[in-house]
Amino acid sequence: MSEERHALLDGVAGLTPGVLFLERTRTLVAADLHLGYEEVVGGALPLWSTTEQLGVLARVAHSLRANEVILLGDVLHGARMSAQAARCIRNGLAELAETGCAVVAVAGNHEGRTRGAEVLGETVESVVRDGWHLLHGDRPLARKGRAIIGHLHPSLRLGGSRSAPVFLYSEQLIVLPAMTPYSPGLSVLGAPCSRALSAWVERPGTLRVAAISGDRIIAFRTLAALRAAIGPRRK
Amino acid sequence: MERREGHGAVTSTFSALHPMVASWAQQRLGCPTQPQLAAIPAILSGHTVLLASPTGTGKTLAAFLPQFSRLAERIDRDELYPRPTVLYVSPLRALGYDVEHNARRPLREMGLLERPGGERAERRRGRLRERAIRTGVRTGDTPQVERRLMMARPPHILITTPESLALMLALRTYRRQLRHVECVIVDEIHALAPNKRGAQLALHLESLEENCGGRLQRIGLSATVAPLERVGAFLAGVGRPCEIIDARELRRTTLRIAVPFSGAMAPMAMVSRSVGREIEGVRGALVFCNVRSQAERVAHDLSGEGILGPASLDPDPRGGEDVQRAPAAGLPERRVGVHHSAIERSLRHRVEAGLRSGELHAVVCSSSLELGIDVGFVERVCIVGGARGVAATLQRVGRAGHVPGGIAEGVVVAQDRDDIIEAAATRRLIADGVVEEIAIPDRPLDVLAQWVVGCVVPDRELSIQDALRIARRALPYAALDEADLRDVVAYLAGGGAGGERAHVSRVAFDGTVVRGLGREAASAYYDNAGTIPDTVMVTVVGKDGEAIGRIEEDFAHRLQAGDAFLLSGRSLRVVEARGAIVRVAPHHGKPTVPRWSSHMRGATEPLAHEIGRLRRECVEVLRAGGVRAAACYLRERYGLEGEERSHVVRYIAQQLAVSDVADDRHAVVEIYRVDGAQSAIYHTCIGRRVNETLARAAAARIHAAIGANCGIASDDNGFMVSLPPRAKLADAQWAGLLHARRLREDVMEGLLNSYLLRGQFRHVANTGLLVLRRTGGMRVTRQSWQAERIFERLWRADRRFPLIRETVRHVLHDLLDFPAALRYVAELPQELRVIHPPAASPFSFGIVTSSFADTVVVDDRATLVEALHERILALTGDPEAVS
């Protein structure tokens, strides 16, 4: 299976598994993997999402000849898991590194900032690549600048539990969709999403939207335009 | 299995008891009731006994008097030791406290009850002997202090629930105490046998039997239920005898029908007024509604309209004070309470107490008060709409006149003409002594998984052969396959699914013996034992942050900004739904999201059949002899008179004028075209569960044929399939849609995209300990685990996974009724009769308006039905008045 690549901005591409590629430094960015999910929620289930997501990342990193993979926070769903599960995740991350790229884990709220260290090793609060600040997004950016964040799990809700993950982007801010298959996401048309976004950009409505639908990326216009077209009608 | 009819020697019944017990009984009870007459000797002889009789016939005492007698004899023989010998299991915690109260009073009066700080155990011959009887309640509500006390001084009569019994059997100290149990009484067994709690109890009764060395006397107490042999086998276990005492017909039950409307349907306010008239001046009234939102609405109307006075028990927990006393200027201070399962437990208890003490004049409830909690003196029972079954009707009406020998009278307040027919059919079935057959779940694997874990925690072992032997004695598992048990154990031992292992196991398994994995792993069991889904409530708040009410988490989870729904009779629009709070604003217009629809009860098979018979025979008589003959028939067979009878005749005549009448033997398809969209209504008259099954298959077949996604709606009388605009099927396609070929596959296809299957998976996964409700002392919230998505993943990985199979079984057999659907379509003629009525036919009013599935405010529904009725009247003219 090959991934569809869609140019979001100059030098920045979105790919169908919901990852971002910064072309100048050949950096692959993936947010909110929530590895270990099946077990952290108390399940006696195989860690499907761990093996599958890390497998996809390794494949994409290889085909793009990426120099580096940045995991943009909430790499783990939680720190409470069995020793075997922790080993499974560590092995998966090691295999990813074996494809020849550096793996950098950014801290997220789900790791409890530092408690995940046992599994993830050292994490960083933020890094800078291609002139962008990369951070999880649960805390504001200390300096002024362009940011790439995760955390919000932006999506278009399609009714029931079905949803399509989306990228939100502008020259100032890129929000990555969650890579985990288990999150229905936060509706980009709702007030909570707008509120969260307004901490990052002055007018969230001007952000552009690209949705992932199966093996395609569908680009829409701005969030404001989308909301006007299909959002909740107000009386 | 023997059957013993209720007669015997009156005088000798009590005299067979210990003198202290006998003299109390003779003084206080005088004559034994019929059930006591038959049951006491049978119980004294040590047999396993199932006693079926209506509420208020002295059932509980019939079971307890022989126990008191035996304990008194032990005191005489100086053989009363501090340990439980009698175990009483009830499905309701509240019932447990009631029963303890009711057992202590006679014991106290007999002088057998241990007084606090009074007589103490005496040490004689080196062993602890006691002179008086203790009772104790151990449920999930029992505080730690009391549990410790109970450990130190175990009660002789221990009262508990199936869930607490399961927990106690998994704990060493309790297990040791329970080794001496000689008799277990299962109360309200009819409420346990047909569901997973019953399956769990059946397994744990076998565990208890093993623990006691196989000499347990079992006593089952049941309200009206059938067949008694099946319930008896459920109680006794496979291959053990059970003596059945059938005193079911002891109480006369009458059913009256109140018809408040003159057209086709009553708006809610009219229904409430009619209920108000029925309970005016009555000392204690119970009003049963079929859906919770309706219960809230009726209670609101009753207290708001001043029919019963100005104040009400408000379900809203704001301010902490549940009883709001408005100044009652000149009006008698009378109040109405609401009781349903979505109302907080403490508040529910207060409502029960309020009715008992007479403080509350009436309580409006859902099915939550059907079970036998003592609600004091109830003079009148009202059923809004209908109870959708004979057993449920008897159970509800049986709450009235709760004294032995009293006649139970109930009133059905009909909302529409179908309700009149349902009530008439129910009355006929009651008179004929027909009661629905109870269905016992067939080998639910989630409960089995939990039981296996319970048998080995924390560090015991159980061979697979022993597990099989013990489980097969429990009736729900009589046909358990070794392969199924092994699949379950393999999963519990971390076998995973689809070739991938899990890293977490609940047990260890070496191919022959299952072993516990120690204290830490055992906490998964101790924290999660039970089969009742947690109902977690989410608060609904208005714009200014004021609490408006609460809704179930399951429902809240499906809401999105912009959705409109009903709460306490108000229409609300969701502004924001996240976490434990849903923020709303008032909404002017129709709700867009259905509420409670999954809780709606369908008519049972015999009732649906009787309704079909009424329709068929009425049509035959109407065709042969006209209106007068039909009226005669309805009076003779169904006791229908006056206005209610005219309604039924007119209803059927109108239907015949524009379409045809479907009955228990013939289905009719009506095709409509509204705003360019085609829809079909299948009139089947076979009950909601079957109709819902067929509707899903029909939708899947249409999708396969023309690629269209259609909407479905179903009720007791039929189902509707609506095509999207521009899609179209020919008459022959509609007529041939219901066939038996690949029915199961098509129903499954229709279910896979539905919420029903995924939502149920959540509960099955919880019960089967696949995903825990609580872990590490914390509740796993809806937010943090996506049952729907895990279901999808597991379905892809392994459809044979035991808990996937259980989810499918539960949905197809317990919630829907696949076997009955298959039987029904197999007997249908090849092609159904297709009709294009000139206007919506009267029989379709219900389904046409319910196709908005509760989304339409009930008052709007009534308006809509009346509008449809006007059109029919314009087309057919009013058939002459009949009386």
PDB file of N, CA and C in Angstrom, chain B residues 14 17-18 20-22 24-25 29 33 35-36 39-44 49 51 57-73 84-90 95-107 110 112-113 133-137 155-160 183-188 217-221:
ATOM      1  N   PHE B  14     -49.083 -25.522  60.413  1.00  0.00           N
ATOM      2  CA  PHE B  14     -48.259 -24.770  61.358  1.00  0.00           C
ATOM      3  C   PHE B  14     -47.749 -25.666  62.489  1.00  0.00           C
ATOM      4  N   LEU B  17     -44.344 -27.092  62.656  1.00  0.00           N
ATOM      5  CA  LEU B  17     -43.214 -26.203  62.949  1.00  0.00           C
ATOM      6  C   LEU B  17     -42.848 -26.288  64.430  1.00  0.00           C
ATOM      7  N   HIS B  18     -41.687 -25.763  64.765  1.00  0.00           N
ATOM      8  CA  HIS B  18     -41.255 -25.675  66.154  1.00  0.00           C
ATOM      9  C   HIS B  18     -42.333 -24.933  66.958  1.00  0.00           C
ATOM     10  N   MET B  20     -42.493 -22.636  69.173  1.00  0.00           N
ATOM     11  CA  MET B  20     -42.420 -21.168  69.276  1.00  0.00           C
ATOM     12  C   MET B  20     -42.843 -20.513  67.969  1.00  0.00           C
ATOM     13  N   VAL B  21     -42.449 -21.144  66.875  1.00  0.00           N
ATOM     14  CA  VAL B  21     -42.787 -20.609  65.550  1.00  0.00           C
ATOM     15  C   VAL B  21     -44.273 -20.872  65.276  1.00  0.00           C
ATOM     16  N   ALA B  22     -44.710 -22.068  65.622  1.00  0.00           N
ATOM     17  CA  ALA B  22     -46.103 -22.462  65.354  1.00  0.00           C
ATOM     18  C   ALA B  22     -47.075 -21.563  66.114  1.00  0.00           C
ATOM     19  N   TRP B  24     -46.627 -18.561  67.246  1.00  0.00           N
ATOM     20  CA  TRP B  24     -46.620 -17.218  66.655  1.00  0.00           C
ATOM     21  C   TRP B  24     -47.483 -17.198  65.397  1.00  0.00           C
ATOM     22  N   ALA B  25     -47.286 -18.225  64.544  1.00  0.00           N
ATOM     23  CA  ALA B  25     -48.005 -18.279  63.262  1.00  0.00           C
ATOM     24  C   ALA B  25     -49.506 -18.384  63.499  1.00  0.00           C
ATOM     25  N   LEU B  29     -51.032 -15.187  62.127  1.00  0.00           N
ATOM     26  CA  LEU B  29     -51.521 -15.429  60.771  1.00  0.00           C
ATOM     27  C   LEU B  29     -52.869 -16.122  60.783  1.00  0.00           C
ATOM     28  N   THR B  33     -52.017 -19.355  54.337  1.00  0.00           N
ATOM     29  CA  THR B  33     -52.515 -19.113  52.978  1.00  0.00           C
ATOM     30  C   THR B  33     -52.277 -20.383  52.161  1.00  0.00           C
ATOM     31  N   PRO B  35     -50.466 -20.939  49.435  1.00  0.00           N
ATOM     32  CA  PRO B  35     -49.054 -21.254  49.174  1.00  0.00           C
ATOM     33  C   PRO B  35     -48.350 -21.782  50.425  1.00  0.00           C
ATOM     34  N   GLN B  36     -48.672 -21.212  51.588  1.00  0.00           N
ATOM     35  CA  GLN B  36     -48.025 -21.671  52.821  1.00  0.00           C
ATOM     36  C   GLN B  36     -48.433 -23.106  53.133  1.00  0.00           C
ATOM     37  N   ALA B  39     -46.434 -25.232  50.717  1.00  0.00           N
ATOM     38  CA  ALA B  39     -44.979 -25.110  50.690  1.00  0.00           C
ATOM     39  C   ALA B  39     -44.325 -25.538  52.003  1.00  0.00           C
ATOM     40  N   ILE B  40     -44.947 -25.233  53.140  1.00  0.00           N
ATOM     41  CA  ILE B  40     -44.273 -25.481  54.414  1.00  0.00           C
ATOM     42  C   ILE B  40     -43.928 -26.966  54.618  1.00  0.00           C
ATOM     43  N   PRO B  41     -44.879 -27.880  54.402  1.00  0.00           N
ATOM     44  CA  PRO B  41     -44.501 -29.293  54.567  1.00  0.00           C
ATOM     45  C   PRO B  41     -43.421 -29.721  53.574  1.00  0.00           C
ATOM     46  N   ALA B  42     -43.529 -29.214  52.319  1.00  0.00           N
ATOM     47  CA  ALA B  42     -42.553 -29.605  51.302  1.00  0.00           C
ATOM     48  C   ALA B  42     -41.160 -29.125  51.699  1.00  0.00           C
ATOM     49  N   ILE B  43     -41.107 -27.895  52.211  1.00  0.00           N
ATOM     50  CA  ILE B  43     -39.798 -27.352  52.594  1.00  0.00           C
ATOM     51  C   ILE B  43     -39.254 -28.107  53.805  1.00  0.00           C
ATOM     52  N   LEU B  44     -40.145 -28.393  54.762  1.00  0.00           N
ATOM     53  CA  LEU B  44     -39.697 -29.112  55.956  1.00  0.00           C
ATOM     54  C   LEU B  44     -39.149 -30.495  55.608  1.00  0.00           C
ATOM     55  N   VAL B  49     -37.755 -26.753  46.323  1.00  0.00           N
ATOM     56  CA  VAL B  49     -39.144 -26.349  46.086  1.00  0.00           C
ATOM     57  C   VAL B  49     -39.196 -25.049  45.288  1.00  0.00           C
ATOM     58  N   LEU B  51     -41.894 -22.207  44.486  1.00  0.00           N
ATOM     59  CA  LEU B  51     -43.219 -21.746  44.877  1.00  0.00           C
ATOM     60  C   LEU B  51     -43.605 -20.553  44.003  1.00  0.00           C
ATOM     61  N   THR B  57     -49.256 -13.071  48.802  1.00  0.00           N
ATOM     62  CA  THR B  57     -49.915 -14.312  49.219  1.00  0.00           C
ATOM     63  C   THR B  57     -49.107 -15.046  50.284  1.00  0.00           C
ATOM     64  N   GLY B  58     -48.197 -14.322  50.925  1.00  0.00           N
ATOM     65  CA  GLY B  58     -47.468 -14.922  52.043  1.00  0.00           C
ATOM     66  C   GLY B  58     -46.341 -15.859  51.639  1.00  0.00           C
ATOM     67  N   LYS B  59     -45.793 -15.591  50.438  1.00  0.00           N
ATOM     68  CA  LYS B  59     -44.730 -16.434  49.896  1.00  0.00           C
ATOM     69  C   LYS B  59     -43.466 -16.411  50.742  1.00  0.00           C
ATOM     70  N   THR B  60     -43.029 -15.191  51.072  1.00  0.00           N
ATOM     71  CA  THR B  60     -41.755 -15.063  51.772  1.00  0.00           C
ATOM     72  C   THR B  60     -41.805 -15.784  53.117  1.00  0.00           C
ATOM     73  N   LEU B  61     -42.920 -15.628  53.827  1.00  0.00           N
ATOM     74  CA  LEU B  61     -43.043 -16.311  55.122  1.00  0.00           C
ATOM     75  C   LEU B  61     -43.090 -17.823  54.939  1.00  0.00           C
ATOM     76  N   ALA B  62     -43.722 -18.266  53.830  1.00  0.00           N
ATOM     77  CA  ALA B  62     -43.773 -19.704  53.569  1.00  0.00           C
ATOM     78  C   ALA B  62     -42.362 -20.276  53.492  1.00  0.00           C
ATOM     79  N   ALA B  63     -41.446 -19.498  52.941  1.00  0.00           N
ATOM     80  CA  ALA B  63     -40.068 -19.965  52.843  1.00  0.00           C
ATOM     81  C   ALA B  63     -39.335 -19.800  54.167  1.00  0.00           C
ATOM     82  N   PHE B  64     -39.646 -18.724  54.893  1.00  0.00           N
ATOM     83  CA  PHE B  64     -38.871 -18.419  56.100  1.00  0.00           C
ATOM     84  C   PHE B  64     -39.331 -19.194  57.342  1.00  0.00           C
ATOM     85  N   LEU B  65     -40.646 -19.439  57.488  1.00  0.00           N
ATOM     86  CA  LEU B  65     -41.116 -20.099  58.711  1.00  0.00           C
ATOM     87  C   LEU B  65     -40.391 -21.434  58.966  1.00  0.00           C
ATOM     88  N   PRO B  66     -40.247 -22.304  57.938  1.00  0.00           N
ATOM     89  CA  PRO B  66     -39.509 -23.544  58.193  1.00  0.00           C
ATOM     90  C   PRO B  66     -38.049 -23.295  58.596  1.00  0.00           C
ATOM     91  N   GLN B  67     -37.465 -22.189  58.092  1.00  0.00           N
ATOM     92  CA  GLN B  67     -36.086 -21.877  58.462  1.00  0.00           C
ATOM     93  C   GLN B  67     -36.023 -21.464  59.930  1.00  0.00           C
ATOM     94  N   PHE B  68     -36.979 -20.606  60.332  1.00  0.00           N
ATOM     95  CA  PHE B  68     -37.020 -20.203  61.745  1.00  0.00           C
ATOM     96  C   PHE B  68     -37.166 -21.457  62.621  1.00  0.00           C
ATOM     97  N   SER B  69     -38.035 -22.348  62.161  1.00  0.00           N
ATOM     98  CA  SER B  69     -38.313 -23.556  62.916  1.00  0.00           C
ATOM     99  C   SER B  69     -37.039 -24.396  63.089  1.00  0.00           C
ATOM    100  N   ARG B  70     -36.308 -24.569  61.996  1.00  0.00           N
ATOM    101  CA  ARG B  70     -35.077 -25.362  62.065  1.00  0.00           C
ATOM    102  C   ARG B  70     -34.050 -24.721  62.978  1.00  0.00           C
ATOM    103  N   LEU B  71     -33.948 -23.387  62.884  1.00  0.00           N
ATOM    104  CA  LEU B  71     -32.971 -22.700  63.728  1.00  0.00           C
ATOM    105  C   LEU B  71     -33.374 -22.816  65.197  1.00  0.00           C
ATOM    106  N   ALA B  72     -34.689 -22.748  65.467  1.00  0.00           N
ATOM    107  CA  ALA B  72     -35.172 -22.881  66.849  1.00  0.00           C
ATOM    108  C   ALA B  72     -34.856 -24.274  67.386  1.00  0.00           C
ATOM    109  N   GLU B  73     -35.017 -25.262  66.517  1.00  0.00           N
ATOM    110  CA  GLU B  73     -34.691 -26.633  66.933  1.00  0.00           C
ATOM    111  C   GLU B  73     -33.208 -26.763  67.256  1.00  0.00           C
ATOM    112  N   PRO B  84     -23.635 -18.871  58.817  1.00  0.00           N
ATOM    113  CA  PRO B  84     -24.898 -18.859  58.086  1.00  0.00           C
ATOM    114  C   PRO B  84     -25.317 -20.262  57.672  1.00  0.00           C
ATOM    115  N   THR B  85     -26.568 -20.600  57.963  1.00  0.00           N
ATOM    116  CA  THR B  85     -27.095 -21.857  57.438  1.00  0.00           C
ATOM    117  C   THR B  85     -28.187 -21.578  56.414  1.00  0.00           C
ATOM    118  N   VAL B  86     -28.707 -20.359  56.440  1.00  0.00           N
ATOM    119  CA  VAL B  86     -29.724 -19.978  55.459  1.00  0.00           C
ATOM    120  C   VAL B  86     -29.200 -18.792  54.652  1.00  0.00           C
ATOM    121  N   LEU B  87     -29.247 -18.936  53.344  1.00  0.00           N
ATOM    122  CA  LEU B  87     -28.801 -17.860  52.468  1.00  0.00           C
ATOM    123  C   LEU B  87     -30.019 -17.407  51.677  1.00  0.00           C
ATOM    124  N   TYR B  88     -30.250 -16.100  51.672  1.00  0.00           N
ATOM    125  CA  TYR B  88     -31.390 -15.574  50.928  1.00  0.00           C
ATOM    126  C   TYR B  88     -30.834 -14.672  49.833  1.00  0.00           C
ATOM    127  N   VAL B  89     -31.144 -14.968  48.582  1.00  0.00           N
ATOM    128  CA  VAL B  89     -30.616 -14.192  47.460  1.00  0.00           C
ATOM    129  C   VAL B  89     -31.762 -13.457  46.786  1.00  0.00           C
ATOM    130  N   SER B  90     -31.630 -12.143  46.635  1.00  0.00           N
ATOM    131  CA  SER B  90     -32.682 -11.383  45.971  1.00  0.00           C
ATOM    132  C   SER B  90     -32.059 -10.513  44.885  1.00  0.00           C
ATOM    133  N   LEU B  95     -34.652  -4.863  48.151  1.00  0.00           N
ATOM    134  CA  LEU B  95     -35.527  -5.953  48.572  1.00  0.00           C
ATOM    135  C   LEU B  95     -34.886  -6.702  49.735  1.00  0.00           C
ATOM    136  N   GLY B  96     -33.567  -6.819  49.700  1.00  0.00           N
ATOM    137  CA  GLY B  96     -32.838  -7.485  50.772  1.00  0.00           C
ATOM    138  C   GLY B  96     -33.110  -6.847  52.122  1.00  0.00           C
ATOM    139  N   TYR B  97     -33.048  -5.511  52.160  1.00  0.00           N
ATOM    140  CA  TYR B  97     -33.287  -4.820  53.436  1.00  0.00           C
ATOM    141  C   TYR B  97     -34.728  -4.998  53.892  1.00  0.00           C
ATOM    142  N   ASP B  98     -35.639  -4.934  52.912  1.00  0.00           N
ATOM    143  CA  ASP B  98     -37.048  -5.170  53.205  1.00  0.00           C
ATOM    144  C   ASP B  98     -37.243  -6.511  53.870  1.00  0.00           C
ATOM    145  N   VAL B  99     -36.625  -7.524  53.258  1.00  0.00           N
ATOM    146  CA  VAL B  99     -36.815  -8.883  53.739  1.00  0.00           C
ATOM    147  C   VAL B  99     -36.199  -9.046  55.127  1.00  0.00           C
ATOM    148  N   GLU B 100     -35.034  -8.422  55.332  1.00  0.00           N
ATOM    149  CA  GLU B 100     -34.430  -8.538  56.653  1.00  0.00           C
ATOM    150  C   GLU B 100     -35.388  -7.966  57.700  1.00  0.00           C
ATOM    151  N   HIS B 101     -35.933  -6.807  57.366  1.00  0.00           N
ATOM    152  CA  HIS B 101     -36.878  -6.166  58.266  1.00  0.00           C
ATOM    153  C   HIS B 101     -38.061  -7.096  58.549  1.00  0.00           C
ATOM    154  N   ASN B 102     -38.576  -7.713  57.463  1.00  0.00           N
ATOM    155  CA  ASN B 102     -39.746  -8.578  57.606  1.00  0.00           C
ATOM    156  C   ASN B 102     -39.438  -9.913  58.272  1.00  0.00           C
ATOM    157  N   ALA B 103     -38.172 -10.304  58.291  1.00  0.00           N
ATOM    158  CA  ALA B 103     -37.805 -11.547  58.962  1.00  0.00           C
ATOM    159  C   ALA B 103     -37.536 -11.284  60.441  1.00  0.00           C
ATOM    160  N   ARG B 104     -37.016 -10.104  60.737  1.00  0.00           N
ATOM    161  CA  ARG B 104     -36.651  -9.797  62.118  1.00  0.00           C
ATOM    162  C   ARG B 104     -37.882  -9.593  63.006  1.00  0.00           C
ATOM    163  N   ARG B 105     -38.923  -9.018  62.394  1.00  0.00           N
ATOM    164  CA  ARG B 105     -40.109  -8.741  63.215  1.00  0.00           C
ATOM    165  C   ARG B 105     -40.692 -10.030  63.793  1.00  0.00           C
ATOM    166  N   PRO B 106     -41.022 -11.043  62.950  1.00  0.00           N
ATOM    167  CA  PRO B 106     -41.526 -12.295  63.529  1.00  0.00           C
ATOM    168  C   PRO B 106     -40.531 -12.936  64.507  1.00  0.00           C
ATOM    169  N   LEU B 107     -39.243 -12.898  64.147  1.00  0.00           N
ATOM    170  CA  LEU B 107     -38.251 -13.525  65.033  1.00  0.00           C
ATOM    171  C   LEU B 107     -38.267 -12.853  66.399  1.00  0.00           C
ATOM    172  N   MET B 110     -41.291 -13.895  68.236  1.00  0.00           N
ATOM    173  CA  MET B 110     -41.186 -15.285  68.688  1.00  0.00           C
ATOM    174  C   MET B 110     -40.205 -15.414  69.843  1.00  0.00           C
ATOM    175  N   LEU B 112     -36.988 -15.175  69.382  1.00  0.00           N
ATOM    176  CA  LEU B 112     -35.827 -15.915  68.872  1.00  0.00           C
ATOM    177  C   LEU B 112     -34.713 -14.991  68.391  1.00  0.00           C
ATOM    178  N   LEU B 113     -35.012 -13.696  68.256  1.00  0.00           N
ATOM    179  CA  LEU B 113     -34.035 -12.782  67.665  1.00  0.00           C
ATOM    180  C   LEU B 113     -33.009 -12.338  68.706  1.00  0.00           C
ATOM    181  N   ILE B 133     -31.046 -15.949  67.297  1.00  0.00           N
ATOM    182  CA  ILE B 133     -30.779 -15.912  65.854  1.00  0.00           C
ATOM    183  C   ILE B 133     -30.385 -14.504  65.401  1.00  0.00           C
ATOM    184  N   ARG B 134     -29.368 -14.454  64.557  1.00  0.00           N
ATOM    185  CA  ARG B 134     -28.942 -13.188  63.969  1.00  0.00           C
ATOM    186  C   ARG B 134     -29.234 -13.189  62.476  1.00  0.00           C
ATOM    187  N   THR B 135     -29.561 -12.006  61.949  1.00  0.00           N
ATOM    188  CA  THR B 135     -29.692 -11.872  60.500  1.00  0.00           C
ATOM    189  C   THR B 135     -28.664 -10.848  60.042  1.00  0.00           C
ATOM    190  N   GLY B 136     -28.299 -10.891  58.778  1.00  0.00           N
ATOM    191  CA  GLY B 136     -27.337  -9.919  58.269  1.00  0.00           C
ATOM    192  C   GLY B 136     -27.531  -9.731  56.772  1.00  0.00           C
ATOM    193  N   VAL B 137     -27.238  -8.515  56.301  1.00  0.00           N
ATOM    194  CA  VAL B 137     -27.351  -8.231  54.866  1.00  0.00           C
ATOM    195  C   VAL B 137     -25.964  -7.947  54.325  1.00  0.00           C
ATOM    196  N   PRO B 155     -23.948 -13.942  60.709  1.00  0.00           N
ATOM    197  CA  PRO B 155     -25.382 -14.133  60.925  1.00  0.00           C
ATOM    198  C   PRO B 155     -25.794 -15.563  60.564  1.00  0.00           C
ATOM    199  N   HIS B 156     -26.911 -16.007  61.137  1.00  0.00           N
ATOM    200  CA  HIS B 156     -27.415 -17.338  60.785  1.00  0.00           C
ATOM    201  C   HIS B 156     -28.212 -17.290  59.500  1.00  0.00           C
ATOM    202  N   ILE B 157     -28.862 -16.139  59.301  1.00  0.00           N
ATOM    203  CA  ILE B 157     -29.583 -15.939  58.038  1.00  0.00           C
ATOM    204  C   ILE B 157     -28.874 -14.812  57.302  1.00  0.00           C
ATOM    205  N   LEU B 158     -28.273 -15.135  56.184  1.00  0.00           N
ATOM    206  CA  LEU B 158     -27.505 -14.136  55.437  1.00  0.00           C
ATOM    207  C   LEU B 158     -28.281 -13.750  54.188  1.00  0.00           C
ATOM    208  N   ILE B 159     -28.498 -12.456  54.046  1.00  0.00           N
ATOM    209  CA  ILE B 159     -29.283 -11.938  52.921  1.00  0.00           C
ATOM    210  C   ILE B 159     -28.335 -11.260  51.943  1.00  0.00           C
ATOM    211  N   THR B 160     -28.425 -11.615  50.680  1.00  0.00           N
ATOM    212  CA  THR B 160     -27.452 -11.075  49.730  1.00  0.00           C
ATOM    213  C   THR B 160     -28.025 -10.985  48.323  1.00  0.00           C
ATOM    214  N   CYS B 183     -29.557 -24.199  53.255  1.00  0.00           N
ATOM    215  CA  CYS B 183     -30.718 -23.846  52.455  1.00  0.00           C
ATOM    216  C   CYS B 183     -30.480 -22.492  51.782  1.00  0.00           C
ATOM    217  N   VAL B 184     -30.759 -22.420  50.486  1.00  0.00           N
ATOM    218  CA  VAL B 184     -30.666 -21.131  49.812  1.00  0.00           C
ATOM    219  C   VAL B 184     -32.026 -20.784  49.224  1.00  0.00           C
ATOM    220  N   ILE B 185     -32.477 -19.569  49.540  1.00  0.00           N
ATOM    221  CA  ILE B 185     -33.768 -19.102  49.041  1.00  0.00           C
ATOM    222  C   ILE B 185     -33.503 -18.082  47.929  1.00  0.00           C
ATOM    223  N   VAL B 186     -34.021 -18.331  46.749  1.00  0.00           N
ATOM    224  CA  VAL B 186     -33.857 -17.374  45.653  1.00  0.00           C
ATOM    225  C   VAL B 186     -35.195 -16.678  45.433  1.00  0.00           C
ATOM    226  N   ASP B 187     -35.261 -15.396  45.782  1.00  0.00           N
ATOM    227  CA  ASP B 187     -36.520 -14.655  45.658  1.00  0.00           C
ATOM    228  C   ASP B 187     -36.612 -14.024  44.270  1.00  0.00           C
ATOM    229  N   GLU B 188     -37.821 -13.774  43.824  1.00  0.00           N
ATOM    230  CA  GLU B 188     -38.053 -13.142  42.518  1.00  0.00           C
ATOM    231  C   GLU B 188     -37.247 -13.856  41.440  1.00  0.00           C
ATOM    232  N   GLN B 217     -30.374 -27.408  50.075  1.00  0.00           N
ATOM    233  CA  GLN B 217     -31.783 -27.331  49.724  1.00  0.00           C
ATOM    234  C   GLN B 217     -32.009 -25.979  49.048  1.00  0.00           C
ATOM    235  N   ARG B 218     -32.695 -25.986  47.905  1.00  0.00           N
ATOM    236  CA  ARG B 218     -32.932 -24.726  47.194  1.00  0.00           C
ATOM    237  C   ARG B 218     -34.421 -24.425  47.192  1.00  0.00           C
ATOM    238  N   ILE B 219     -34.745 -23.173  47.488  1.00  0.00           N
ATOM    239  CA  ILE B 219     -36.144 -22.757  47.464  1.00  0.00           C
ATOM    240  C   ILE B 219     -36.253 -21.551  46.533  1.00  0.00           C
ATOM    241  N   GLY B 220     -37.125 -21.638  45.567  1.00  0.00           N
ATOM    242  CA  GLY B 220     -37.306 -20.523  44.640  1.00  0.00           C
ATOM    243  C   GLY B 220     -38.670 -19.898  44.855  1.00  0.00           C
ATOM    244  N   LEU B 221     -38.711 -18.573  44.889  1.00  0.00           N
ATOM    245  CA  LEU B 221     -39.976 -17.860  45.013  1.00  0.00           C
ATOM    246  C   LEU B 221     -40.195 -17.077  43.730  1.00  0.00           C
TER     247      LEU B 221
END
